[in-house]
Short mmCIF file of C-alpha atoms and ligand atoms in Angstrom, two decimals:
data_model
loop_
_atom_site.label_atom_id
_atom_site.label_comp_id
_atom_site.label_asym_id
_atom_site.label_seq_id
_atom_site.Cartn_x
_atom_site.Cartn_y
_atom_site.Cartn_z
CA UNK A 1 -29.38 7.50 -25.79
CA UNK A 2 -25.78 7.80 -27.03
CA UNK A 3 -23.52 6.83 -24.15
CA UNK A 4 -20.26 7.75 -25.85
CA UNK A 5 -18.88 11.26 -26.07
CA UNK A 6 -15.96 13.01 -27.70
CA UNK A 7 -14.31 16.00 -26.04
CA UNK A 8 -15.63 15.16 -22.56
CA UNK A 9 -12.35 16.24 -20.94
CA UNK A 10 -12.75 19.74 -22.41
CA UNK A 11 -16.17 20.31 -20.79
CA UNK A 12 -16.50 22.32 -17.58
CA UNK A 13 -17.18 20.45 -14.33
CA UNK A 14 -20.88 21.35 -14.40
CA UNK A 15 -21.19 20.36 -18.07
CA UNK A 16 -19.59 17.01 -17.24
CA UNK A 17 -22.07 16.48 -14.42
CA UNK A 18 -24.97 17.42 -16.67
CA UNK A 19 -23.85 14.90 -19.29
CA UNK A 20 -23.39 12.15 -16.68
CA UNK A 21 -26.73 12.62 -14.96
CA UNK A 22 -28.67 13.03 -18.20
CA UNK A 23 -27.02 9.98 -19.76
CA UNK A 24 -27.09 7.51 -16.88
CA UNK A 25 -29.79 8.49 -14.38
CA UNK A 26 -33.57 8.54 -14.54
CA UNK A 27 -33.81 10.74 -11.44
CA UNK A 28 -31.38 13.43 -12.56
CA UNK A 29 -32.12 15.77 -9.66
CA UNK A 30 -31.33 13.09 -7.10
CA UNK A 31 -28.09 12.08 -8.86
CA UNK A 32 -26.98 15.70 -9.02
CA UNK A 33 -27.80 16.21 -5.38
CA UNK A 34 -25.76 13.14 -4.31
CA UNK A 35 -22.80 14.36 -6.35
CA UNK A 36 -22.98 17.89 -4.97
CA UNK A 37 -23.58 16.93 -1.38
CA UNK A 38 -19.96 15.77 -1.19
CA UNK A 39 -18.51 19.05 -2.45
CA UNK A 40 -16.57 21.08 0.07
CA UNK A 41 -17.98 24.51 0.84
CA UNK A 42 -14.42 25.88 0.87
CA UNK A 43 -14.01 26.49 -2.86
CA UNK A 44 -10.20 26.60 -2.76
CA UNK A 45 -10.06 23.25 -0.97
CA UNK A 46 -12.54 21.80 -3.43
CA UNK A 47 -10.49 23.05 -6.36
CA UNK A 48 -7.36 21.47 -4.87
CA UNK A 49 -9.15 18.11 -4.76
CA UNK A 50 -10.65 18.58 -8.21
CA UNK A 51 -7.16 19.04 -9.59
CA UNK A 52 -5.62 15.92 -8.02
CA UNK A 53 -7.08 13.84 -10.86
CA UNK A 54 -8.92 14.35 -14.15
CA UNK A 55 -12.65 14.64 -14.91
CA UNK A 56 -13.41 15.12 -11.19
CA UNK A 57 -17.11 15.46 -10.43
CA UNK A 58 -17.08 15.16 -6.63
CA UNK A 59 -15.17 13.78 -3.63
CA UNK A 60 -15.26 10.17 -2.48
CA UNK A 61 -14.95 10.07 1.30
CA UNK A 62 -13.09 7.41 3.23
CA UNK A 63 -13.07 7.61 7.01
CA UNK A 64 -9.77 8.59 8.61
CA UNK A 65 -9.40 6.74 11.93
CA UNK A 66 -6.56 6.63 14.42
CA UNK A 67 -5.04 3.72 16.30
CA UNK A 68 -3.27 4.81 19.50
CA UNK A 69 -0.69 3.09 21.74
CA UNK A 70 1.80 1.89 19.13
CA UNK A 71 5.13 1.56 20.92
CA UNK A 72 7.76 1.31 18.18
CA UNK A 73 11.42 1.14 19.19
CA UNK A 74 10.42 2.75 22.51
CA UNK A 75 8.58 5.69 20.92
CA UNK A 76 4.80 5.95 21.18
CA UNK A 77 2.77 6.70 18.08
CA UNK A 78 -0.88 7.17 17.22
CA UNK A 79 -1.24 5.85 13.70
CA UNK A 80 -3.65 7.44 11.19
CA UNK A 81 -5.58 4.96 9.03
CA UNK A 82 -7.81 5.69 6.02
CA UNK A 83 -10.03 2.67 5.39
CA UNK A 84 -13.67 1.80 4.79
CA UNK A 85 -13.73 -1.63 6.50
CA UNK A 86 -15.08 -1.86 10.05
CA UNK A 87 -12.98 -3.59 12.74
CA UNK A 88 -9.58 -2.84 11.14
CA UNK A 89 -8.82 0.23 13.25
CA UNK A 90 -10.18 -1.46 16.38
CA UNK A 91 -8.04 -4.54 15.69
CA UNK A 92 -4.91 -2.44 15.15
CA UNK A 93 -5.62 -0.51 18.35
CA UNK A 94 -6.17 -3.68 20.30
CA UNK A 95 -2.94 -5.26 19.05
CA UNK A 96 -1.02 -2.02 19.75
CA UNK A 97 -2.29 -1.90 23.32
CA UNK A 98 -1.52 -5.59 23.82
CA UNK A 99 2.11 -5.23 22.66
CA UNK A 100 2.63 -1.88 24.40
CA UNK A 101 2.45 -3.83 27.65
CA UNK A 102 4.93 -6.41 26.34
CA UNK A 103 7.84 -4.29 25.10
CA UNK A 104 6.29 -2.95 21.91
CA UNK A 105 7.35 -3.41 18.30
CA UNK A 106 10.98 -3.54 17.19
CA UNK A 107 11.77 -2.48 13.64
CA UNK A 108 14.73 -2.13 11.35
CA UNK A 109 15.13 -0.88 7.78
CA UNK A 110 17.19 -3.50 5.99
CA UNK A 111 17.70 -1.75 2.63
CA UNK A 112 16.27 1.12 0.57
CA UNK A 113 17.36 0.46 -3.03
CA UNK A 114 14.82 1.03 -5.82
CA UNK A 115 14.95 -0.26 -9.37
CA UNK A 116 14.21 1.17 -12.81
CA UNK A 117 14.71 -0.33 -16.25
CA UNK A 118 15.18 0.75 -19.84
CA UNK A 119 13.78 -2.07 -21.96
CA UNK A 120 15.29 -2.18 -25.45
CA UNK A 121 15.78 -4.30 -28.55
CA UNK A 122 19.19 -4.78 -30.17
CA UNK A 123 19.82 -6.90 -33.23
CA UNK A 124 23.42 -7.97 -33.09
CA UNK A 125 26.31 -9.39 -31.12
CA UNK A 126 25.98 -9.18 -27.31
CA UNK A 127 29.77 -8.92 -26.84
CA UNK A 128 29.85 -5.81 -29.02
CA UNK A 129 26.84 -4.39 -27.18
CA UNK A 130 28.56 -5.02 -23.88
CA UNK A 131 31.75 -3.28 -25.02
CA UNK A 132 29.62 -0.34 -26.18
CA UNK A 133 27.82 -0.23 -22.81
CA UNK A 134 31.16 -0.11 -20.95
CA UNK A 135 32.34 2.83 -23.04
CA UNK A 136 29.20 4.90 -22.42
CA UNK A 137 28.54 4.00 -18.78
CA UNK A 138 29.95 7.30 -17.51
CA UNK A 139 28.12 9.22 -20.22
CA UNK A 140 24.80 7.98 -18.80
CA UNK A 141 25.70 9.64 -15.51
CA UNK A 142 27.00 12.91 -16.98
CA UNK A 143 24.01 13.29 -19.32
CA UNK A 144 21.63 12.80 -16.36
CA UNK A 145 23.53 15.26 -14.12
CA UNK A 146 20.92 18.02 -14.28
CA UNK A 147 18.31 15.55 -13.02
CA UNK A 148 20.47 13.91 -10.35
CA UNK A 149 22.47 16.79 -8.86
CA UNK A 150 19.98 17.80 -6.15
CA UNK A 151 19.31 14.20 -5.13
CA UNK A 152 23.10 13.64 -4.99
CA UNK A 153 23.56 16.70 -2.76
CA UNK A 154 21.15 15.09 -0.30
CA UNK A 155 23.05 11.80 -0.42
CA UNK A 156 21.02 9.82 -2.96
CA UNK A 157 21.11 9.26 -6.71
CA UNK A 158 22.05 6.50 -9.12
CA UNK A 159 23.80 3.58 -7.44
CA UNK A 160 24.53 1.32 -10.40
CA UNK A 161 23.70 0.72 -14.06
CA UNK A 162 23.86 -2.81 -15.36
CA UNK A 163 23.35 -4.21 -18.86
CA UNK A 164 21.20 -7.35 -18.77
CA UNK A 165 20.90 -9.84 -21.58
CA UNK A 166 17.34 -11.24 -21.64
CA UNK A 167 17.49 -12.80 -25.11
CA UNK A 168 17.04 -16.31 -23.71
CA UNK A 169 13.52 -15.28 -22.69
CA UNK A 170 12.67 -12.88 -25.52
CA UNK A 171 14.38 -12.37 -28.87
CA UNK A 172 16.67 -9.29 -29.09
CA UNK A 173 15.57 -8.10 -25.63
CA UNK A 174 18.05 -6.33 -23.32
CA UNK A 175 17.74 -4.03 -20.33
CA UNK A 176 19.53 -1.27 -18.57
CA UNK A 177 18.81 -2.36 -15.00
CA UNK A 178 19.40 0.62 -12.75
CA UNK A 179 19.57 0.92 -8.96
CA UNK A 180 18.57 4.14 -7.21
CA UNK A 181 18.60 5.65 -3.73
CA UNK A 182 15.79 8.21 -3.51
CA UNK A 183 15.94 9.02 0.24
CA UNK A 184 12.65 10.56 1.46
CA UNK A 185 11.03 10.60 -1.97
CA UNK A 186 9.13 7.60 -3.29
CA UNK A 187 11.17 8.49 -6.35
CA UNK A 188 8.91 7.57 -9.26
CA UNK A 189 9.38 10.88 -11.09
CA UNK A 190 13.10 11.04 -10.38
CA UNK A 191 13.66 7.46 -11.51
CA UNK A 192 11.53 7.80 -14.65
CA UNK A 193 13.24 11.06 -15.63
CA UNK A 194 16.68 9.45 -15.23
CA UNK A 195 15.61 6.40 -17.24
CA UNK A 196 14.21 8.47 -20.10
CA UNK A 197 17.52 10.35 -20.23
CA UNK A 198 19.44 7.04 -20.25
CA UNK A 199 17.28 5.88 -23.16
CA UNK A 200 18.16 9.03 -25.12
CA UNK A 201 21.88 8.61 -24.38
CA UNK A 202 21.73 4.95 -25.36
CA UNK A 203 20.13 5.63 -28.73
CA UNK A 204 22.26 8.67 -29.56
CA UNK A 205 25.59 7.05 -28.63
CA UNK A 206 24.73 3.87 -30.55
CA UNK A 207 24.36 5.87 -33.75
CA UNK A 208 27.97 7.08 -33.39
CA UNK A 209 29.56 3.82 -32.21
CA UNK A 210 31.92 2.72 -34.92
CA UNK A 211 32.16 -0.95 -33.96
CA UNK A 212 28.42 -1.37 -34.57
CA UNK A 213 27.11 -2.50 -37.96
CA UNK A 214 24.43 -0.28 -39.51
CA UNK A 215 21.72 -2.58 -38.10
CA UNK A 216 23.28 -2.58 -34.61
CA UNK A 217 23.39 1.21 -34.54
CA UNK A 218 19.59 1.39 -34.46
CA UNK A 219 18.71 0.40 -30.92
CA UNK A 220 14.97 0.36 -30.34
CA UNK A 221 13.90 1.52 -26.89
CA UNK A 222 10.59 -0.13 -26.02
CA UNK A 223 10.02 1.73 -22.73
CA UNK A 224 11.71 3.27 -19.71
CA UNK A 225 10.01 2.85 -16.34
CA UNK A 226 10.63 2.24 -12.66
CA UNK A 227 9.78 -1.14 -11.18
CA UNK A 228 7.31 -1.42 -8.32
CA UNK A 229 9.01 -4.68 -7.41
CA UNK A 230 11.38 -3.54 -4.67
CA UNK A 231 12.86 -6.63 -2.98
CA UNK A 232 15.82 -4.48 -1.88
CA UNK A 233 13.72 -1.80 -0.21
CA UNK A 234 12.80 -3.86 2.81
CA UNK A 235 11.84 -3.26 6.44
CA UNK A 236 11.55 -5.74 9.29
CA UNK A 237 9.02 -5.50 12.14
CA UNK A 238 8.90 -7.84 15.11
CA UNK A 239 7.20 -8.50 18.42
CA UNK A 240 8.42 -10.93 21.01
CA UNK A 241 7.68 -11.97 24.59
CA UNK A 242 7.75 -14.94 26.90
CA UNK A 243 5.04 -17.45 26.03
CA UNK A 244 3.58 -17.11 29.54
CA UNK A 245 3.18 -13.36 29.02
CA UNK A 246 0.63 -14.08 26.30
CA UNK A 247 -1.74 -15.45 28.94
CA UNK A 248 -4.96 -13.46 29.39
CA UNK A 249 -8.25 -14.19 31.14
CA UNK A 250 -9.61 -16.86 28.76
CA UNK A 251 -6.36 -17.60 26.98
CA UNK A 252 -3.52 -19.87 28.01
CA UNK A 253 -0.32 -18.31 26.69
CA UNK A 254 1.45 -21.52 25.70
CA UNK A 255 -1.54 -23.08 23.94
CA UNK A 256 -2.30 -19.80 22.19
CA UNK A 257 1.31 -19.36 21.00
CA UNK A 258 1.40 -22.91 19.62
CA UNK A 259 -1.87 -22.50 17.75
CA UNK A 260 -0.80 -19.10 16.47
CA UNK A 261 2.50 -20.49 15.11
CA UNK A 262 0.55 -23.31 13.47
CA UNK A 263 -1.77 -20.79 11.80
CA UNK A 264 1.24 -18.92 10.40
CA UNK A 265 2.82 -22.17 9.17
CA UNK A 266 -0.37 -22.96 7.27
CA UNK A 267 -0.16 -19.57 5.55
CA UNK A 268 3.49 -20.30 4.71
CA UNK A 269 2.67 -23.45 2.76
CA UNK A 270 -0.93 -23.00 1.53
CA UNK A 271 -1.49 -20.24 -1.07
CA UNK A 272 -5.28 -20.15 -0.54
CA UNK A 273 -4.69 -19.29 3.09
CA UNK A 274 -1.62 -17.11 2.39
CA UNK A 275 -3.61 -14.71 0.21
CA UNK A 276 -6.19 -14.08 2.97
CA UNK A 277 -3.49 -13.95 5.64
CA UNK A 278 -1.63 -11.30 3.61
CA UNK A 279 -4.89 -9.47 2.89
CA UNK A 280 -5.17 -9.04 6.66
CA UNK A 281 -1.65 -7.56 6.72
CA UNK A 282 -2.57 -5.21 3.86
CA UNK A 283 -5.63 -4.01 5.85
CA UNK A 284 -3.16 -2.25 8.10
CA UNK A 285 -0.57 -1.35 5.50
CA UNK A 286 -2.89 0.15 2.87
CA UNK A 287 -4.75 2.20 5.48
CA UNK A 288 -1.57 3.96 6.63
CA UNK A 289 -0.17 4.20 3.10
CA UNK A 290 -3.37 5.92 2.00
CA UNK A 291 -3.53 8.22 5.04
CA UNK A 292 0.05 9.35 4.40
CA UNK A 293 -0.55 10.09 0.71
CA UNK A 294 1.41 7.19 -0.72
CA UNK A 295 0.59 4.98 -3.70
CA UNK A 296 -1.16 1.88 -2.32
CA UNK A 297 -1.35 0.22 -5.77
CA UNK A 298 2.43 0.32 -6.04
CA UNK A 299 2.76 -1.05 -2.51
CA UNK A 300 0.20 -3.82 -3.14
CA UNK A 301 1.86 -4.90 -6.41
CA UNK A 302 5.34 -4.95 -4.85
CA UNK A 303 4.28 -6.73 -1.68
CA UNK A 304 2.41 -9.53 -3.44
CA UNK A 305 5.27 -10.09 -5.90
CA UNK A 306 7.58 -10.36 -2.87
CA UNK A 307 5.22 -12.87 -1.25
CA UNK A 308 5.70 -15.08 -4.33
CA UNK A 309 9.46 -14.53 -4.67
CA UNK A 310 10.31 -18.17 -3.97
CA UNK A 311 8.02 -19.42 -6.73
CA UNK A 312 4.93 -20.05 -4.63
CA UNK A 313 2.69 -17.45 -2.98
CA UNK A 314 3.37 -17.52 0.75
CA UNK A 315 2.84 -15.75 4.07
CA UNK A 316 4.65 -12.45 4.53
CA UNK A 317 4.83 -12.97 8.28
CA UNK A 318 6.48 -15.70 10.33
CA UNK A 319 6.26 -16.93 13.92
CA UNK A 320 8.23 -19.23 16.19
CA UNK A 321 8.58 -20.37 19.78
CA UNK A 322 12.13 -20.86 20.98
CA UNK A 323 13.16 -21.34 24.62
CA UNK A 324 9.61 -20.41 25.68
CA UNK A 325 9.86 -17.10 23.82
CA UNK A 326 7.23 -16.30 21.19
CA UNK A 327 8.47 -14.22 18.23
CA UNK A 328 6.30 -12.92 15.41
CA UNK A 329 7.88 -10.97 12.57
CA UNK A 330 7.65 -9.81 9.01
CA UNK A 331 10.02 -8.51 6.36
CA UNK A 332 8.25 -6.52 3.72
CA UNK A 333 9.19 -4.32 0.75
CA UNK A 334 7.83 -0.77 1.08
CA UNK A 335 8.87 2.02 -1.29
CA UNK A 336 7.37 5.03 0.49
CA UNK A 337 7.84 8.75 0.36
CA UNK A 338 7.37 11.55 2.87
CA UNK A 339 8.15 14.32 0.39
CA UNK A 340 6.71 14.94 -3.07
CA UNK A 341 3.44 13.68 -4.52
CA UNK A 342 0.39 14.31 -2.34
CA UNK A 343 2.47 14.65 0.82
CA UNK A 344 2.82 18.42 0.55
CA UNK A 345 -0.57 19.03 -1.04
CA UNK A 346 -3.36 17.16 0.71
CA UNK A 347 -4.22 18.85 4.03
CA UNK A 348 -5.18 15.53 5.67
CA UNK A 349 -1.98 13.87 4.49
CA UNK A 350 0.02 16.73 6.00
CA UNK A 351 -1.97 16.28 9.22
CA UNK A 352 -1.34 12.52 9.23
CA UNK A 353 2.39 13.01 8.73
CA UNK A 354 2.54 15.63 11.46
CA UNK A 355 0.70 13.22 13.80
CA UNK A 356 3.54 10.78 13.09
CA UNK A 357 6.09 13.51 13.92
CA UNK A 358 6.93 14.18 10.26
CA UNK A 359 8.81 10.91 9.69
CA UNK A 360 11.56 10.32 7.16
CA UNK A 361 10.71 7.71 4.51
CA UNK A 362 12.70 5.15 6.53
CA UNK A 363 10.71 5.94 9.68
CA UNK A 364 7.45 5.70 7.75
CA UNK A 365 8.49 2.30 6.37
CA UNK A 366 8.81 1.10 9.98
CA UNK A 367 5.48 2.55 11.09
CA UNK A 368 3.64 1.07 8.10
CA UNK A 369 5.22 -2.36 8.59
CA UNK A 370 4.16 -2.31 12.24
CA UNK A 371 0.57 -1.46 11.26
CA UNK A 372 0.63 -4.53 9.01
CA UNK A 373 2.10 -6.82 11.65
CA UNK A 374 -0.33 -5.56 14.31
CA UNK A 375 -3.27 -6.17 12.00
CA UNK A 376 -2.06 -9.67 11.23
CA UNK A 377 -1.61 -10.38 14.94
CA UNK A 378 -5.13 -9.16 15.76
CA UNK A 379 -6.73 -11.20 12.96
CA UNK A 380 -4.81 -14.39 13.85
CA UNK A 381 -5.54 -13.90 17.51
CA UNK A 382 -9.26 -13.76 16.75
CA UNK A 383 -9.12 -16.59 14.21
CA UNK A 384 -7.33 -18.94 16.60
CA UNK A 385 -9.45 -18.07 19.65
CA UNK A 386 -13.00 -16.71 19.29
CA UNK A 387 -13.26 -16.89 15.48
CA UNK A 388 -13.25 -13.75 13.35
CA UNK A 389 -16.98 -13.09 13.24
CA UNK A 390 -17.45 -12.18 16.88
CA UNK A 391 -15.25 -9.07 16.83
CA UNK A 392 -15.84 -8.24 13.18
CA UNK A 393 -19.63 -8.29 13.56
CA UNK A 394 -19.42 -6.38 16.84
CA UNK A 395 -17.70 -3.59 14.92
CA UNK A 396 -20.01 -4.01 11.91
CA UNK A 397 -23.14 -3.47 14.04
CA UNK A 398 -23.33 0.26 13.27
CA UNK A 399 -23.22 -0.41 9.50
CA UNK A 400 -26.16 -2.81 9.76
CA UNK A 401 -28.11 -0.34 11.90
CA UNK A 402 -27.42 2.38 9.33
CA UNK A 403 -28.67 0.11 6.54
CA UNK A 404 -31.98 0.00 8.41
CA UNK A 405 -31.89 3.76 9.00
CA UNK A 406 -31.96 3.25 12.76
CA UNK A 407 -32.55 6.40 14.78
CA UNK A 408 -30.07 7.52 17.46
CA UNK A 409 -32.39 6.17 20.16
CA UNK A 410 -32.68 2.79 18.38
CA UNK A 411 -28.89 2.66 17.97
CA UNK A 412 -28.37 3.32 21.68
CA UNK A 413 -30.85 0.59 22.71
CA UNK A 414 -29.52 -1.98 20.27
CA UNK A 415 -25.84 -1.27 21.02
CA UNK A 416 -26.62 -1.97 24.67
CA UNK A 417 -28.55 -5.11 23.73
CA UNK A 418 -25.64 -6.47 21.66
CA UNK A 419 -23.12 -5.97 24.48
CA UNK A 420 -24.62 -9.22 25.82
CA UNK A 421 -25.65 -10.92 22.55
CA UNK A 422 -23.70 -12.17 19.54
CA UNK A 423 -23.98 -9.87 16.54
CA UNK A 424 -25.08 -11.46 13.26
CA UNK A 425 -26.99 -9.86 10.41
CA UNK A 426 -30.14 -11.85 11.16
CA UNK A 427 -29.90 -11.20 14.92
CA UNK A 428 -29.70 -7.45 14.29
CA UNK A 429 -32.62 -7.55 11.85
CA UNK A 430 -34.88 -9.38 14.31
CA UNK A 431 -33.79 -7.10 17.18
CA UNK A 432 -34.73 -4.01 15.11
CA UNK A 433 -38.04 -5.58 14.10
CA UNK A 434 -38.79 -6.43 17.76
CA UNK A 435 -37.92 -2.96 18.91
CA UNK A 436 -40.04 -1.31 16.22
CA UNK A 437 -43.06 -3.60 16.73
CA UNK A 438 -43.01 -2.87 20.49
CA UNK A 439 -42.66 0.88 20.00
P1 HMG B 1 -12.72 -6.83 21.96
O1 HMG B 1 -11.83 -7.65 22.81
O2 HMG B 1 -14.15 -7.14 21.88
O3 HMG B 1 -12.54 -5.29 22.32
O4 HMG B 1 -12.09 -6.84 20.48
P2 HMG B 1 -12.74 -4.57 23.70
O5 HMG B 1 -14.07 -3.90 23.64
O6 HMG B 1 -12.45 -5.47 24.85
O7 HMG B 1 -11.59 -3.47 23.65
C1 HMG B 1 -10.21 -3.80 23.70
C2 HMG B 1 -9.43 -2.83 22.82
O8 HMG B 1 -9.73 -3.10 21.43
C3 HMG B 1 -9.78 -1.38 23.02
O9 HMG B 1 -9.05 -0.83 24.10
C4 HMG B 1 -9.34 -0.80 21.71
O10 HMG B 1 -7.94 -0.68 21.63
C5 HMG B 1 -9.81 -1.86 20.73
P3 HMG B 1 -9.58 0.57 24.77
O11 HMG B 1 -9.67 1.60 23.71
O12 HMG B 1 -10.96 0.25 25.35
O13 HMG B 1 -8.55 0.85 25.80
N1 HMG B 1 -11.21 -1.59 20.38
C6 HMG B 1 -11.66 -0.51 19.71
N2 HMG B 1 -11.02 0.54 19.20
C7 HMG B 1 -11.78 1.47 18.57
N3 HMG B 1 -13.12 1.38 18.43
C8 HMG B 1 -13.79 0.32 18.90
C9 HMG B 1 -13.06 -0.68 19.58
N4 HMG B 1 -13.41 -1.82 20.16
C10 HMG B 1 -12.27 -2.36 20.65
N5 HMG B 1 -15.11 0.25 18.74
C11 HMG B 1 -11.86 -6.44 18.18
C12 HMG B 1 -12.79 -6.38 19.38
C13 HMG B 1 -12.65 -6.12 16.93
C14 HMG B 1 -10.76 -5.40 18.36
C15 HMG B 1 -11.20 -7.86 18.10
O14 HMG B 1 -12.22 -8.81 18.04
C16 HMG B 1 -10.30 -8.03 16.91
O15 HMG B 1 -9.16 -7.62 16.94
N6 HMG B 1 -10.79 -8.71 15.85
C17 HMG B 1 -10.07 -8.86 14.61
C18 HMG B 1 -10.71 -7.99 13.59
C19 HMG B 1 -10.02 -7.98 12.27
O16 HMG B 1 -9.00 -8.59 12.06
N7 HMG B 1 -10.59 -7.24 11.34
C20 HMG B 1 -10.09 -7.10 10.02
C21 HMG B 1 -11.18 -7.41 9.06
S1 HMG B 1 -11.31 -9.15 8.84
C22 HMG B 1 -10.26 -9.37 7.49
O17 HMG B 1 -10.46 -8.74 6.51
C23 HMG B 1 -8.96 -10.08 7.58
C24 HMG B 1 -8.89 -11.57 7.80
O18 HMG B 1 -9.56 -12.32 6.84
C25 HMG B 1 -7.40 -11.84 7.73
C26 HMG B 1 -7.03 -13.26 8.00
O19 HMG B 1 -7.81 -14.19 7.68
O20 HMG B 1 -5.90 -13.44 8.52
C27 HMG B 1 -9.44 -11.89 9.14
#
């Protein structure tokens, strides 16, 4: 069977499905049924989802959960989270509740600058190029006026354009390194449109610049694109309380704080640990980023680059004990938007944003950072006390029961049973087998 096809994109949705099921599945009826069972009966809603991407055949569901009791700068939030992994929402909720009783989370947006670059090749004298750049700097701005005027009216726009000489690293390679303020928009389209205009201006003006030789006049633009590395679009989130206030029934506050700080220090100096530590942070961050219709790939790429900014991959969060006060904090780059993209289109994204009181991008940065810090706190708390498996497996119980197609009655019996027993895959399997053999 030929598994390649030309003109697939031009087929109708049902023709695409027919081709897929006939090409890749032996049980075509079953495959078709699985695909169709996720279609929405509301045709308009289904069409909206179909048109988010290309070659759509069905919807891929992720659960949308909520984590209540987040006290952030004295305001209470319930945070929406879209994620497939069990125990993440429970962990966030538990950490939120814990810190709600201890003053809550404090946050601050440190900066909101985003970066875009025009990457180009120039064969000639840098001093002449620099003189040329100075003469056309204003022209960049005037030529881009039709793109920037609305953003400027709202208080944003282009902050600075810099010529960077990168020829030490790559022959003939220069950049226009541009700083932007995009306010409530993530800004990708705005930035890329500005950059593509700058590239046109650069090439056109070079052709007319008399001080250039014939060779120098022909600047080659390689590409114009925003950067997802945003080390100047940073938010800080923090929790803090007296060490004694960390004390709970089985936990001594001082001993817990010391072990917790030690765990963070390990993640600061050991990349193998730092990656997992930061993965725990991203459990919270990605879930809120996704629920609010933002681009989690961009966030992931930017955050991990930031975690390696000092030359070695390290923990994003930090902790200390000073004068018997425990402080746990994180500074993290988050280029988020609350307008544009999916934010005005996806009904669940609109719902999630409304649940958060329709935040500005700056407010959303703070909420997302808190979700990350809370998640990290919950994971470290488990790791340094009970171990991660106890809580994780407790939450994973339902998934294991579903794997074994447990009935509602079996689920009820076994959930009760595991309130008093440790959940592990093998323990659940033998409990199901016992239950079924005694039935
Ligand atoms: P627990 O103490 O057994 O929970 O914790 P509880 O039953 O006593 O309930 C206390 C609170 O926890 C609840 O308060 C909820 O806020 C929350 P209440 O609502 O009753 O007033 N909670 C729940 N929320 C929703 N649904 C539930 C639920 N159960 C409790 N079913 C818990 C259980 C899982 C929360 C705890 O053990 C925990 O926080 N564990 C950490 C789990 C975790 O970090 N999961 C992430 C996946 S593991 C991973 O990928 C990252 C990692 O590798 C990162 C790293 O290494 O750093 C660990």
